[in-house]
XYZ file of C-alpha atoms in Angstrom:
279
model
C 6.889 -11.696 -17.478
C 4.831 -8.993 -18.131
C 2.719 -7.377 -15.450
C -1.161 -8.902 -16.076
C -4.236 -7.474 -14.476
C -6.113 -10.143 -11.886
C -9.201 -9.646 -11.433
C -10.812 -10.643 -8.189
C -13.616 -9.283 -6.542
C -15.058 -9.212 -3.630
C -18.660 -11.634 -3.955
C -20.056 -11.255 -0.569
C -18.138 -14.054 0.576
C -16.348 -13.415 4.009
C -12.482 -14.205 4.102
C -11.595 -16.463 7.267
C -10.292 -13.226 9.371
C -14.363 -11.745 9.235
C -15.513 -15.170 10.016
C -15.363 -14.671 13.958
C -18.085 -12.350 13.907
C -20.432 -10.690 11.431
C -19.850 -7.777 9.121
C -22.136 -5.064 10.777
C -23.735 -1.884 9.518
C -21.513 0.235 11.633
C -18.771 -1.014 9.926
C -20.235 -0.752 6.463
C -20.799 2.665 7.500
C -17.196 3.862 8.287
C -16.511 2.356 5.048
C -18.699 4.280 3.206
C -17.647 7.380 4.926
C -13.689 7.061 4.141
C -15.007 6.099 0.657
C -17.111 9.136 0.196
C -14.427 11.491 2.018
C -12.114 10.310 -0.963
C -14.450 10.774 -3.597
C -15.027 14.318 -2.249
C -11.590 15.415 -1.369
C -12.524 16.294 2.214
C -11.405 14.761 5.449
C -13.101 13.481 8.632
C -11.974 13.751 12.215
C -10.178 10.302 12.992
C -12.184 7.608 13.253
C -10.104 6.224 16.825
C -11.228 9.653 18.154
C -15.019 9.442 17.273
C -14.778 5.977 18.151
C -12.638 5.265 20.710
C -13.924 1.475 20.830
C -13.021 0.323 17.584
C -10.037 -2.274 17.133
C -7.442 -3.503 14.931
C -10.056 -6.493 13.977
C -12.466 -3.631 12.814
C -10.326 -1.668 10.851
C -9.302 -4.413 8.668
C -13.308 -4.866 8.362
C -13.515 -1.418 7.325
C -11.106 -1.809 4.820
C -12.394 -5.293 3.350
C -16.031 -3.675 2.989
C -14.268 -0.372 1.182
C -12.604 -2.610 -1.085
C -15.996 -4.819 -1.955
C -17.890 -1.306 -2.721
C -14.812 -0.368 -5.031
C -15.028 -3.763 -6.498
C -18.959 -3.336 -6.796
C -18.341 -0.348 -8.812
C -16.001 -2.505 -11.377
C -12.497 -1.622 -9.770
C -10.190 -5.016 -10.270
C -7.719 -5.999 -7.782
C -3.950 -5.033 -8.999
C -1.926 -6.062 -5.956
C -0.837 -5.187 -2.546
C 0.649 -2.532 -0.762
C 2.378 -2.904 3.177
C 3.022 0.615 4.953
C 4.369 1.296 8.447
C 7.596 -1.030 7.466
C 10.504 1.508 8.487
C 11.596 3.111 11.421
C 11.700 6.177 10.106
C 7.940 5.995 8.902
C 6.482 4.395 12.197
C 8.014 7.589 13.931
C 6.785 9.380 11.470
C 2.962 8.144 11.832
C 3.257 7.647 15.438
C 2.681 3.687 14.924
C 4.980 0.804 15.983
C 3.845 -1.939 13.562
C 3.205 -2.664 9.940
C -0.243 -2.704 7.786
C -1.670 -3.400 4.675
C -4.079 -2.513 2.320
C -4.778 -3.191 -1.285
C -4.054 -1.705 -4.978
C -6.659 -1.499 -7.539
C -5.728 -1.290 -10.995
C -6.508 2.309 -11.455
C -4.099 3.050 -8.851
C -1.055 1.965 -10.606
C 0.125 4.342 -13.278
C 3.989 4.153 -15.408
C 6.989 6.825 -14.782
C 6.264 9.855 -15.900
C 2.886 10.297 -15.104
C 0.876 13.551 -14.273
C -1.229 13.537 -11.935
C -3.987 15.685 -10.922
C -3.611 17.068 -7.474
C -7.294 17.409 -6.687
C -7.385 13.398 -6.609
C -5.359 14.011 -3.591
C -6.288 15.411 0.190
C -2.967 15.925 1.266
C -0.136 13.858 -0.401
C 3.225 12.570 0.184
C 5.297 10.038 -1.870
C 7.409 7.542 -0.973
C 10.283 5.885 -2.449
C 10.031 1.955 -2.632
C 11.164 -0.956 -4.251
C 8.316 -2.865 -6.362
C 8.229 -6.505 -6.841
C 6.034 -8.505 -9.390
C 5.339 -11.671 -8.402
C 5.880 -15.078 -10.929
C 4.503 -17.311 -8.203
C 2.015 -17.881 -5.483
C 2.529 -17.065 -1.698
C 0.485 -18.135 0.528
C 0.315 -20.208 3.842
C 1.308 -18.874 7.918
C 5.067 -19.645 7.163
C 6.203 -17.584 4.417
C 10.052 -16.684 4.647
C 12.291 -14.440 3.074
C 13.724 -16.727 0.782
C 10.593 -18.285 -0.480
C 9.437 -14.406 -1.611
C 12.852 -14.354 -3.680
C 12.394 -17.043 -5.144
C 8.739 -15.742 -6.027
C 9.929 -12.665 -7.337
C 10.039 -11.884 -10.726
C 11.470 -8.675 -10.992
C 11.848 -5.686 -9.302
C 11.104 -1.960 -10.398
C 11.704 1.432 -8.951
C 8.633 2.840 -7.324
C 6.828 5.646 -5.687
C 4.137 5.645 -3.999
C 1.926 9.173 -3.589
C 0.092 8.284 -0.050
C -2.966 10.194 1.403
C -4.881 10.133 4.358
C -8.634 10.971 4.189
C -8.817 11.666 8.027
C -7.655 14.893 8.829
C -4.270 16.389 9.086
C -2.965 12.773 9.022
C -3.763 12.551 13.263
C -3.860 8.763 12.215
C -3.321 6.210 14.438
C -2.819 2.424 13.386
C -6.763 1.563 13.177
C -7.570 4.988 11.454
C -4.799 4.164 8.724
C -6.113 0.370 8.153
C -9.372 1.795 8.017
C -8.559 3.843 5.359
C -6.469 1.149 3.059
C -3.524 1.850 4.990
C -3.578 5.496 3.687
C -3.163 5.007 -0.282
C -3.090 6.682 -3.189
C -1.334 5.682 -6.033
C 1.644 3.719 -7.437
C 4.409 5.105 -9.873
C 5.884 1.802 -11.410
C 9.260 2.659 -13.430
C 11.006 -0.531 -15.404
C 10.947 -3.898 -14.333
C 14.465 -5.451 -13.998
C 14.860 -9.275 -14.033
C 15.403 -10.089 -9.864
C 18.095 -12.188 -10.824
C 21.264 -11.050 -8.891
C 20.065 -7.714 -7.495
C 20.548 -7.819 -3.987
C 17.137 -5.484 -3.070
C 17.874 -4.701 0.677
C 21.685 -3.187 -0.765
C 20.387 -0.966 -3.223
C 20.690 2.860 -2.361
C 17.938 5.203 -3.352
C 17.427 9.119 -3.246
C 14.099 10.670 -3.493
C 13.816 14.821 -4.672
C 10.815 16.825 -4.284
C 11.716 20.593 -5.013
C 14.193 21.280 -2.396
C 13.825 18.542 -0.397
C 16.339 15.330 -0.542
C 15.985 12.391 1.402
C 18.289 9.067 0.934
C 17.581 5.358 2.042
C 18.446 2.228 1.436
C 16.476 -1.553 1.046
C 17.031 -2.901 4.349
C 15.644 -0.261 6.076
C 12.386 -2.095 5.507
C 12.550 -4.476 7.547
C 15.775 -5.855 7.542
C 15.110 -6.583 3.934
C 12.959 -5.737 1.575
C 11.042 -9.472 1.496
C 10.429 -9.173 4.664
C 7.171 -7.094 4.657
C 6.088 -9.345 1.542
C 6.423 -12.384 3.450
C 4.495 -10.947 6.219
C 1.576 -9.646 4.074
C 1.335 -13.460 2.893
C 1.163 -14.709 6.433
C -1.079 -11.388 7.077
C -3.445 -12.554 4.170
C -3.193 -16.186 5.023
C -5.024 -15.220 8.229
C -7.990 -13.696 5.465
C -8.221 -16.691 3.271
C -6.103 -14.949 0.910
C -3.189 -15.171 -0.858
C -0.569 -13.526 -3.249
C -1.241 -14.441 -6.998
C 1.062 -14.320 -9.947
C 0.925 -11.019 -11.464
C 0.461 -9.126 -8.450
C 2.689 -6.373 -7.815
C 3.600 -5.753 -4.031
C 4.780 -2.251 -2.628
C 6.671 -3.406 0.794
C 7.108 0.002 1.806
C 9.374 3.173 2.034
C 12.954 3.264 2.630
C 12.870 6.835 3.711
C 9.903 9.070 5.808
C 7.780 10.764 3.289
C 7.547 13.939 1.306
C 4.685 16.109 1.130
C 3.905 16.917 -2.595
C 1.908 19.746 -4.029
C 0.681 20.933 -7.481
C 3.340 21.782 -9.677
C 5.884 19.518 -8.311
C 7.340 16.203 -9.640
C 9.379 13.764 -7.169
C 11.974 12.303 -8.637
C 13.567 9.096 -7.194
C 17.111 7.617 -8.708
C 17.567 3.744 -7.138
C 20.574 1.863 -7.544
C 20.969 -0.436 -10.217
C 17.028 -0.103 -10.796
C 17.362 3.437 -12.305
C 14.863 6.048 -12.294
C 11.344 6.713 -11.571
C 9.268 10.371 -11.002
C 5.627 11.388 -11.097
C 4.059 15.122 -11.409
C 1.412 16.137 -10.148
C -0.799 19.450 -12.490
């Protein structure tokens, strides 16, 4: 199966989770600020700071009404991404649950790429296993097993995350906000899922100096896990997880800041290589 672009945009029409209460200008107005920070390459004070008030609820607002102005300005939906999904991350961020946020197809670039570093405010890459979906998930009580069986293949990934809010003092509603604090997606070769046990499969990530190792099931318990719970997650949104889409479930190590002039390289078991430069 080869990876295909969905396209799906966002047509004014609320998903069930924004049905409770109304979109408001306030929140149309963080959006466009987080939007605008990105597009200038400058970050804001933390939005839970400035506005102490606002919840998980309006953070995933925030995020729905960035996504609908990228979508507005022709940006298709690619697939999914779930942060906050290992121990060593949630320590990391200072968070003790998972999120979620979206990938749009200009995010998602093939091994080897070079990136420009001014795209970024201040990056890090993970390393994580990618899966490309051959089925639909959707419905409160996805499982594990029901995600393999979805699962076309598997690729090794990294994933360059950014924060636009400022020196990454994010809590959980300032990282929703912001699309769970993306960037981009490395994708290296997709390998049939067919007898490769994901939450086994070792994996060590290089940036200059600086090695760090994991392993699958440190997401988790299993890589499918965070999959499964961004179906229930967008089950809740009237969504759901399409064929085609490819899912990022997360980092199986903390993060590594990246600068210009370096390239992370990340060697996964079984899965084989996968880097990404940025000039």
């Amino acid at each position: 199966m080869t990876p295909r672009t969905i396209t799906r945009t966002f047509d004014g029409a609320r998903p069930a989770l924004l049905e409770a209460a109304e979109l408001t200008p306030h929140h149309e107005a963080l959006a466009r600020l987080l939007w605008h920070a990105e597009l200038r390459g400058e970050a804001i004070e933390p939005l839970s700071s400035t506005f102490p008030d606002l919840t998980l609820w309006d953070a995933y607002r925030i995020q729905t009404i960035g996504r609908g102005l990228r979508n507005a300005e022709g940006e298709e939906l690619r697939g999914w991404k779930v942060g906050l999904t290992s121990q060593a991350m949630q320590e990391m961020m200072n968070v003790d649950q998972p999120d979620s946020g979206y990938l749009l197809e200009s995010m998602v670039v093939h091994s080897g790429a070079q990136l420009r570093a001014s795209r970024f405010i201040q990056p890090r890459v993970e390393a994580e296993i990618a899966f490309l979906l051959k089925s639909p998930l959707e419905g409160p009580g996805v499982t594990r097993e029901e995600v393999l069986e979805a699962t076309h293949a598997f690729a090794p990934a990294l994933e360059i995350i950014d924060s636009r809010i400022s020196d990454w003092r994010i809590g959980i509603v300032d990282t929703v906000a912001d699309n769970a604090s993306s960037g981009m997606c490395v994708i290296g070769d997709w390998e049939p899922a067919e007898d490769i046990r994901s939450e086994t499969l070792g994996v060590s990530l290089a940036v200059g100096p600086e090695l760090v190792r994991g392993r699958g099931d440190a997401v988790l318990g299993h890589p499918a896990e965070p999959v499964a719970w961004l179906a229930r997650t967008l089950a809740e949104q009237g969504e759901r997880l399409e064929p085609g889409d490819i899912v990022m479930p997360g980092s199986v190590s903390r993060a590594v800041p990246i600068a210009q002039g370096q390239t992370a390289y990340a060697t996964f078991d079984r899965l084989g290589e996968v880097s990404v430069g940025l000039v």
